[in-house]
Amino acid sequence: MNILAIDTCTEMCSAAVLKEGEIFEQAALTQRGHSDRILGMIDTVLAQADISLQQVDLLAFGRGPGSFTGVRVGVGVAQGIAFAKQLPVVPVSTLAAVAQRAIDEYGANRVAVALDARMGEIYAGHYIAQDGLAVSGDDEQVCKPEAFMPMSGRDWFAAGTGWQVYASELNSGFAGQLQHTDASLLPTAAAMARLAQHAASQGQAIDAEQAVPVYLRDNVAKKKGEQ
């Protein structure tokens, strides 16, 4: 199965192809311009994998949470490609993708993900490694950093930008229960491709029209003055 994955939800804009167990990826840190970059990245990873869009079997995309504009861009691009090529899609959580990176890059078993959500809040969730894949241990949430507390057990791996922006509050809540921290970890399309492959094997792929963004925050459309 050839899987094309894209993610534009955070400042990490990326595209990846998973082909016969090998990952081909393009990724760049950028605060804006995701819609301009992502199509070129898709062309590049397809060329690197030596396949055409017609040879893609499944499309994975970051469905949020993240930047309101970035999430919309990713969903829109994914739907456009999937509709045109009649591809099934797998929406992947950005939090799960961060947890997957911690598992792949550090061998983490229990991951507490916190991404900076602005407005004094974080997007957060707990993940457990099962057969090398990130599995959610609870519902994702948007909350004040001091409200994010560890699930039962110790030796949590702290991952995501929230652990840098709100280091004091989060470290206080997880006092004595952290094994390691990497606050630089952001979601990537490569991590999403791995998660999507498993999801598809479990029959969790959906039609493009069912692909919807997940914002977590209800007030994403607030005017700046109200924030």
PDB file of C-alpha atoms in Angstrom:
ATOM      1  CA  MET A   1       0.000   0.000   0.000  1.00  0.00           C
ATOM      2  CA  ASN A   2       1.261   3.460  -0.936  1.00  0.00           C
ATOM      3  CA  ILE A   3       0.244   6.148   1.551  1.00  0.00           C
ATOM      4  CA  LEU A   4       0.481   9.892   0.976  1.00  0.00           C
ATOM      5  CA  ALA A   5       0.349  11.948   4.181  1.00  0.00           C
ATOM      6  CA  ILE A   6       0.176  15.720   4.632  1.00  0.00           C
ATOM      7  CA  ASP A   7       0.113  18.004   7.637  1.00  0.00           C
ATOM      8  CA  THR A   8      -0.272  21.782   7.851  1.00  0.00           C
ATOM      9  CA  CYS A   9      -1.760  22.103  11.353  1.00  0.00           C
ATOM     10  CA  THR A  10       1.225  23.655  13.125  1.00  0.00           C
ATOM     11  CA  GLU A  11       4.360  25.581  12.208  1.00  0.00           C
ATOM     12  CA  MET A  12       5.727  22.273  10.891  1.00  0.00           C
ATOM     13  CA  CYS A  13       4.470  21.890   7.314  1.00  0.00           C
ATOM     14  CA  SER A  14       5.179  18.431   5.888  1.00  0.00           C
ATOM     15  CA  ALA A  15       4.335  15.776   3.336  1.00  0.00           C
ATOM     16  CA  ALA A  16       5.389  12.134   3.257  1.00  0.00           C
ATOM     17  CA  VAL A  17       4.982   8.943   1.277  1.00  0.00           C
ATOM     18  CA  LEU A  18       5.064   5.530   2.917  1.00  0.00           C
ATOM     19  CA  LYS A  19       5.986   2.980   0.257  1.00  0.00           C
ATOM     20  CA  GLU A  20       6.794  -0.642   1.056  1.00  0.00           C
ATOM     21  CA  GLY A  21       7.829   0.304   4.577  1.00  0.00           C
ATOM     22  CA  GLU A  22      10.086   3.167   3.488  1.00  0.00           C
ATOM     23  CA  ILE A  23       9.346   6.802   4.298  1.00  0.00           C
ATOM     24  CA  PHE A  24      10.030   9.703   1.958  1.00  0.00           C
ATOM     25  CA  GLU A  25       9.450  13.079   3.599  1.00  0.00           C
ATOM     26  CA  GLN A  26       9.644  16.815   3.088  1.00  0.00           C
ATOM     27  CA  ALA A  27       9.236  19.094   6.102  1.00  0.00           C
ATOM     28  CA  ALA A  28       9.810  22.762   6.878  1.00  0.00           C
ATOM     29  CA  LEU A  29       9.220  25.067   9.819  1.00  0.00           C
ATOM     30  CA  THR A  30       7.173  28.075   8.756  1.00  0.00           C
ATOM     31  CA  GLN A  31       4.748  30.416  10.465  1.00  0.00           C
ATOM     32  CA  ARG A  32       2.695  31.006   7.304  1.00  0.00           C
ATOM     33  CA  GLY A  33       2.378  30.050   3.658  1.00  0.00           C
ATOM     34  CA  HIS A  34       1.430  26.415   4.240  1.00  0.00           C
ATOM     35  CA  SER A  35      -0.996  26.433   1.317  1.00  0.00           C
ATOM     36  CA  ASP A  36       1.810  27.583  -0.997  1.00  0.00           C
ATOM     37  CA  ARG A  37       4.327  25.023   0.275  1.00  0.00           C
ATOM     38  CA  ILE A  38       2.330  21.843   0.679  1.00  0.00           C
ATOM     39  CA  LEU A  39       1.558  21.180  -2.994  1.00  0.00           C
ATOM     40  CA  GLY A  40       5.232  21.458  -3.918  1.00  0.00           C
ATOM     41  CA  MET A  41       6.140  19.133  -1.046  1.00  0.00           C
ATOM     42  CA  ILE A  42       3.624  16.578  -2.309  1.00  0.00           C
ATOM     43  CA  ASP A  43       5.177  16.664  -5.780  1.00  0.00           C
ATOM     44  CA  THR A  44       8.655  16.251  -4.281  1.00  0.00           C
ATOM     45  CA  VAL A  45       7.879  13.242  -2.064  1.00  0.00           C
ATOM     46  CA  LEU A  46       6.019  11.498  -4.868  1.00  0.00           C
ATOM     47  CA  ALA A  47       9.064  11.967  -7.093  1.00  0.00           C
ATOM     48  CA  GLN A  48      11.387  10.736  -4.331  1.00  0.00           C
ATOM     49  CA  ALA A  49       9.247   7.622  -3.885  1.00  0.00           C
ATOM     50  CA  ASP A  50       9.128   7.194  -7.671  1.00  0.00           C
ATOM     51  CA  ILE A  51       5.346   6.924  -7.786  1.00  0.00           C
ATOM     52  CA  SER A  52       2.576   9.028  -9.280  1.00  0.00           C
ATOM     53  CA  LEU A  53      -0.526  10.299  -7.557  1.00  0.00           C
ATOM     54  CA  GLN A  54      -2.445   7.607  -9.441  1.00  0.00           C
ATOM     55  CA  GLN A  55      -0.435   4.978  -7.547  1.00  0.00           C
ATOM     56  CA  VAL A  56      -1.400   6.317  -4.119  1.00  0.00           C
ATOM     57  CA  ASP A  57      -3.826   4.008  -2.301  1.00  0.00           C
ATOM     58  CA  LEU A  58      -4.590   6.071   0.797  1.00  0.00           C
ATOM     59  CA  LEU A  59      -4.375   9.705   1.861  1.00  0.00           C
ATOM     60  CA  ALA A  60      -3.642  10.624   5.482  1.00  0.00           C
ATOM     61  CA  PHE A  61      -3.892  14.168   6.807  1.00  0.00           C
ATOM     62  CA  GLY A  62      -3.499  16.089  10.029  1.00  0.00           C
ATOM     63  CA  ARG A  63      -7.024  16.847  11.216  1.00  0.00           C
ATOM     64  CA  GLY A  64      -6.013  19.004  14.189  1.00  0.00           C
ATOM     65  CA  PRO A  65      -5.888  20.365  16.746  1.00  0.00           C
ATOM     66  CA  GLY A  66      -3.639  23.206  15.742  1.00  0.00           C
ATOM     67  CA  SER A  67      -3.728  26.536  13.964  1.00  0.00           C
ATOM     68  CA  PHE A  68      -7.261  27.305  12.785  1.00  0.00           C
ATOM     69  CA  THR A  69      -6.030  28.329   9.333  1.00  0.00           C
ATOM     70  CA  GLY A  70      -3.515  25.496   9.116  1.00  0.00           C
ATOM     71  CA  VAL A  71      -6.078  22.847   9.987  1.00  0.00           C
ATOM     72  CA  ARG A  72      -8.463  24.187   7.334  1.00  0.00           C
ATOM     73  CA  VAL A  73      -5.709  24.198   4.703  1.00  0.00           C
ATOM     74  CA  GLY A  74      -4.811  20.574   5.408  1.00  0.00           C
ATOM     75  CA  VAL A  75      -8.392  19.345   5.310  1.00  0.00           C
ATOM     76  CA  GLY A  76      -9.087  21.303   2.138  1.00  0.00           C
ATOM     77  CA  VAL A  77      -6.044  19.972   0.299  1.00  0.00           C
ATOM     78  CA  ALA A  78      -6.730  16.419   1.460  1.00  0.00           C
ATOM     79  CA  GLN A  79     -10.341  16.563   0.338  1.00  0.00           C
ATOM     80  CA  GLY A  80      -9.409  18.088  -3.014  1.00  0.00           C
ATOM     81  CA  ILE A  81      -6.921  15.324  -3.809  1.00  0.00           C
ATOM     82  CA  ALA A  82      -9.114  12.550  -2.417  1.00  0.00           C
ATOM     83  CA  PHE A  83     -12.172  13.675  -4.374  1.00  0.00           C
ATOM     84  CA  ALA A  84     -10.193  14.027  -7.597  1.00  0.00           C
ATOM     85  CA  LYS A  85      -8.509  10.623  -7.281  1.00  0.00           C
ATOM     86  CA  GLN A  86     -11.330   8.856  -5.387  1.00  0.00           C
ATOM     87  CA  LEU A  87      -9.012   7.983  -2.518  1.00  0.00           C
ATOM     88  CA  PRO A  88     -10.018   6.848   0.971  1.00  0.00           C
ATOM     89  CA  VAL A  89      -8.658   9.091   3.727  1.00  0.00           C
ATOM     90  CA  VAL A  90      -7.511   8.692   7.317  1.00  0.00           C
ATOM     91  CA  PRO A  91      -7.664  11.744   9.601  1.00  0.00           C
ATOM     92  CA  VAL A  92      -4.793  11.690  12.117  1.00  0.00           C
ATOM     93  CA  SER A  93      -4.546  13.643  15.351  1.00  0.00           C
ATOM     94  CA  THR A  94      -1.648  16.055  15.590  1.00  0.00           C
ATOM     95  CA  LEU A  95      -1.244  15.052  19.238  1.00  0.00           C
ATOM     96  CA  ALA A  96      -0.990  11.388  18.292  1.00  0.00           C
ATOM     97  CA  ALA A  97       1.623  12.261  15.671  1.00  0.00           C
ATOM     98  CA  VAL A  98       3.746  14.022  18.306  1.00  0.00           C
ATOM     99  CA  ALA A  99       3.424  10.985  20.565  1.00  0.00           C
ATOM    100  CA  GLN A 100       4.422   8.726  17.669  1.00  0.00           C
ATOM    101  CA  ARG A 101       7.585  10.737  17.161  1.00  0.00           C
ATOM    102  CA  ALA A 102       8.468  10.325  20.846  1.00  0.00           C
ATOM    103  CA  ILE A 103       7.971   6.574  20.492  1.00  0.00           C
ATOM    104  CA  ASP A 104       9.965   6.304  17.257  1.00  0.00           C
ATOM    105  CA  GLU A 105      12.804   8.640  18.189  1.00  0.00           C
ATOM    106  CA  TYR A 106      13.174   7.973  21.915  1.00  0.00           C
ATOM    107  CA  GLY A 107      11.546   4.607  22.534  1.00  0.00           C
ATOM    108  CA  ALA A 108       9.005   6.269  24.839  1.00  0.00           C
ATOM    109  CA  ASN A 109       6.276   4.106  26.337  1.00  0.00           C
ATOM    110  CA  ARG A 110       4.031   6.712  27.967  1.00  0.00           C
ATOM    111  CA  VAL A 111       3.775  10.138  26.337  1.00  0.00           C
ATOM    112  CA  ALA A 112       2.164  13.282  27.726  1.00  0.00           C
ATOM    113  CA  VAL A 113       1.667  15.589  24.752  1.00  0.00           C
ATOM    114  CA  ALA A 114       1.106  19.318  25.206  1.00  0.00           C
ATOM    115  CA  LEU A 115       1.048  21.713  22.249  1.00  0.00           C
ATOM    116  CA  ASP A 116       0.871  25.458  22.722  1.00  0.00           C
ATOM    117  CA  ALA A 117      -2.700  26.512  21.905  1.00  0.00           C
ATOM    118  CA  ARG A 118      -2.131  30.234  22.543  1.00  0.00           C
ATOM    119  CA  MET A 119      -4.459  32.251  24.768  1.00  0.00           C
ATOM    120  CA  GLY A 120      -2.819  30.694  27.860  1.00  0.00           C
ATOM    121  CA  GLU A 121      -3.955  27.176  26.940  1.00  0.00           C
ATOM    122  CA  ILE A 122      -2.605  23.888  25.603  1.00  0.00           C
ATOM    123  CA  TYR A 123      -3.877  21.048  23.448  1.00  0.00           C
ATOM    124  CA  ALA A 124      -3.160  17.965  25.493  1.00  0.00           C
ATOM    125  CA  GLY A 125      -3.513  14.211  25.683  1.00  0.00           C
ATOM    126  CA  HIS A 126      -1.906  11.039  27.071  1.00  0.00           C
ATOM    127  CA  TYR A 127      -0.656   8.275  24.787  1.00  0.00           C
ATOM    128  CA  ILE A 128       0.552   4.745  25.417  1.00  0.00           C
ATOM    129  CA  ALA A 129       2.859   2.792  23.081  1.00  0.00           C
ATOM    130  CA  GLN A 130       1.296  -0.449  21.886  1.00  0.00           C
ATOM    131  CA  ASP A 131       3.254  -2.500  19.357  1.00  0.00           C
ATOM    132  CA  GLY A 132       5.264   0.600  18.554  1.00  0.00           C
ATOM    133  CA  LEU A 133       2.251   2.803  17.844  1.00  0.00           C
ATOM    134  CA  ALA A 134       0.742   5.685  19.808  1.00  0.00           C
ATOM    135  CA  VAL A 135      -2.648   4.787  21.289  1.00  0.00           C
ATOM    136  CA  SER A 136      -4.748   7.432  23.037  1.00  0.00           C
ATOM    137  CA  GLY A 137      -5.198   6.904  26.752  1.00  0.00           C
ATOM    138  CA  ASP A 138      -7.898   9.554  27.193  1.00  0.00           C
ATOM    139  CA  ASP A 139      -9.828  12.251  25.350  1.00  0.00           C
ATOM    140  CA  GLU A 140      -7.859  15.081  23.782  1.00  0.00           C
ATOM    141  CA  GLN A 141      -8.521  18.405  25.460  1.00  0.00           C
ATOM    142  CA  VAL A 142      -7.824  22.097  25.354  1.00  0.00           C
ATOM    143  CA  CYS A 143      -7.128  23.390  28.848  1.00  0.00           C
ATOM    144  CA  LYS A 144      -5.024  25.603  31.051  1.00  0.00           C
ATOM    145  CA  PRO A 145      -1.562  24.067  31.490  1.00  0.00           C
ATOM    146  CA  GLU A 146      -2.054  23.698  35.234  1.00  0.00           C
ATOM    147  CA  ALA A 147      -5.130  21.540  34.574  1.00  0.00           C
ATOM    148  CA  PHE A 148      -3.172  18.905  32.620  1.00  0.00           C
ATOM    149  CA  MET A 149      -2.304  16.186  35.113  1.00  0.00           C
ATOM    150  CA  PRO A 150      -0.708  12.758  34.619  1.00  0.00           C
ATOM    151  CA  MET A 151      -2.779   9.628  34.316  1.00  0.00           C
ATOM    152  CA  SER A 152      -1.947   6.849  36.767  1.00  0.00           C
ATOM    153  CA  GLY A 153       1.614   5.597  36.580  1.00  0.00           C
ATOM    154  CA  ARG A 154       5.045   7.171  36.325  1.00  0.00           C
ATOM    155  CA  ASP A 155       7.820   7.694  33.795  1.00  0.00           C
ATOM    156  CA  TRP A 156       5.960   9.961  31.393  1.00  0.00           C
ATOM    157  CA  PHE A 157       7.747  11.351  28.359  1.00  0.00           C
ATOM    158  CA  ALA A 158       6.857  15.037  27.957  1.00  0.00           C
ATOM    159  CA  ALA A 159       6.490  16.006  24.297  1.00  0.00           C
ATOM    160  CA  GLY A 160       5.400  19.127  22.447  1.00  0.00           C
ATOM    161  CA  THR A 161       5.783  22.889  22.432  1.00  0.00           C
ATOM    162  CA  GLY A 162       3.547  23.391  25.448  1.00  0.00           C
ATOM    163  CA  TRP A 163       6.318  21.979  27.623  1.00  0.00           C
ATOM    164  CA  GLN A 164       8.501  24.930  26.682  1.00  0.00           C
ATOM    165  CA  VAL A 165       5.941  27.728  26.747  1.00  0.00           C
ATOM    166  CA  TYR A 166       4.356  26.555  30.013  1.00  0.00           C
ATOM    167  CA  ALA A 167       7.294  24.679  31.503  1.00  0.00           C
ATOM    168  CA  SER A 168       6.699  25.811  35.093  1.00  0.00           C
ATOM    169  CA  GLU A 169       3.005  24.902  35.239  1.00  0.00           C
ATOM    170  CA  LEU A 170       3.339  21.568  33.453  1.00  0.00           C
ATOM    171  CA  ASN A 171       6.422  20.413  35.332  1.00  0.00           C
ATOM    172  CA  SER A 172       4.680  21.250  38.582  1.00  0.00           C
ATOM    173  CA  GLY A 173       1.684  19.111  37.658  1.00  0.00           C
ATOM    174  CA  PHE A 174       3.887  16.198  36.605  1.00  0.00           C
ATOM    175  CA  ALA A 175       6.393  16.595  39.453  1.00  0.00           C
ATOM    176  CA  GLY A 176       8.368  13.398  40.010  1.00  0.00           C
ATOM    177  CA  GLN A 177       6.609  11.589  37.171  1.00  0.00           C
ATOM    178  CA  LEU A 178       8.591  12.712  34.119  1.00  0.00           C
ATOM    179  CA  GLN A 179      11.244  10.545  32.518  1.00  0.00           C
ATOM    180  CA  HIS A 180      12.350  12.859  29.719  1.00  0.00           C
ATOM    181  CA  THR A 181      11.237  16.008  27.876  1.00  0.00           C
ATOM    182  CA  ASP A 182      11.496  17.145  24.268  1.00  0.00           C
ATOM    183  CA  ALA A 183       9.588  20.391  23.868  1.00  0.00           C
ATOM    184  CA  SER A 184      10.691  20.734  20.241  1.00  0.00           C
ATOM    185  CA  LEU A 185       8.600  17.831  18.942  1.00  0.00           C
ATOM    186  CA  LEU A 186       5.919  18.802  16.437  1.00  0.00           C
ATOM    187  CA  PRO A 187       3.641  16.570  14.348  1.00  0.00           C
ATOM    188  CA  THR A 188       4.996  15.343  11.019  1.00  0.00           C
ATOM    189  CA  ALA A 189       3.410  13.708   8.002  1.00  0.00           C
ATOM    190  CA  ALA A 190       5.851  10.793   8.370  1.00  0.00           C
ATOM    191  CA  ALA A 191       4.495   9.961  11.827  1.00  0.00           C
ATOM    192  CA  MET A 192       0.950  10.330  10.507  1.00  0.00           C
ATOM    193  CA  ALA A 193       1.641   7.897   7.663  1.00  0.00           C
ATOM    194  CA  ARG A 194       2.622   5.201  10.148  1.00  0.00           C
ATOM    195  CA  LEU A 195      -0.503   5.744  12.228  1.00  0.00           C
ATOM    196  CA  ALA A 196      -2.700   5.857   9.122  1.00  0.00           C
ATOM    197  CA  GLN A 197      -1.333   2.550   7.868  1.00  0.00           C
ATOM    198  CA  HIS A 198      -2.472   0.845  11.068  1.00  0.00           C
ATOM    199  CA  ALA A 199      -5.814   2.654  11.078  1.00  0.00           C
ATOM    200  CA  ALA A 200      -6.491   1.533   7.511  1.00  0.00           C
ATOM    201  CA  SER A 201      -5.667  -2.064   8.403  1.00  0.00           C
ATOM    202  CA  GLN A 202      -8.334  -1.803  11.094  1.00  0.00           C
ATOM    203  CA  GLY A 203     -10.938  -0.593   8.592  1.00  0.00           C
ATOM    204  CA  GLN A 204     -10.863   3.012   9.831  1.00  0.00           C
ATOM    205  CA  ALA A 205     -10.393   4.743   6.469  1.00  0.00           C
ATOM    206  CA  ILE A 206     -13.284   7.003   5.466  1.00  0.00           C
ATOM    207  CA  ASP A 207     -14.607   8.785   2.377  1.00  0.00           C
ATOM    208  CA  ALA A 208     -13.325  12.279   1.607  1.00  0.00           C
ATOM    209  CA  GLU A 209     -16.684  13.924   2.356  1.00  0.00           C
ATOM    210  CA  GLN A 210     -16.421  12.635   5.948  1.00  0.00           C
ATOM    211  CA  ALA A 211     -13.090  14.353   6.530  1.00  0.00           C
ATOM    212  CA  VAL A 212     -13.643  17.120   9.066  1.00  0.00           C
ATOM    213  CA  PRO A 213     -11.292  19.311  11.088  1.00  0.00           C
ATOM    214  CA  VAL A 214     -10.918  18.941  14.841  1.00  0.00           C
ATOM    215  CA  TYR A 215     -10.282  22.246  16.569  1.00  0.00           C
ATOM    216  CA  LEU A 216     -11.063  21.310  20.227  1.00  0.00           C
ATOM    217  CA  ARG A 217     -11.532  25.006  20.981  1.00  0.00           C
ATOM    218  CA  ASP A 218     -15.068  26.312  20.384  1.00  0.00           C
ATOM    219  CA  ASN A 219     -14.062  29.946  20.066  1.00  0.00           C
ATOM    220  CA  VAL A 220     -11.604  29.644  17.165  1.00  0.00           C
ATOM    221  CA  ALA A 221     -13.445  32.357  15.269  1.00  0.00           C
ATOM    222  CA  LYS A 222     -13.207  34.982  18.008  1.00  0.00           C
ATOM    223  CA  LYS A 223     -12.042  38.392  16.976  1.00  0.00           C
ATOM    224  CA  LYS A 224      -8.606  39.359  18.250  1.00  0.00           C
ATOM    225  CA  GLY A 225     -10.118  41.947  20.512  1.00  0.00           C
ATOM    226  CA  GLU A 226     -12.228  39.290  22.213  1.00  0.00           C
ATOM    227  CA  GLN A 227      -9.275  36.961  22.754  1.00  0.00           C
TER     228      GLN A 227
END
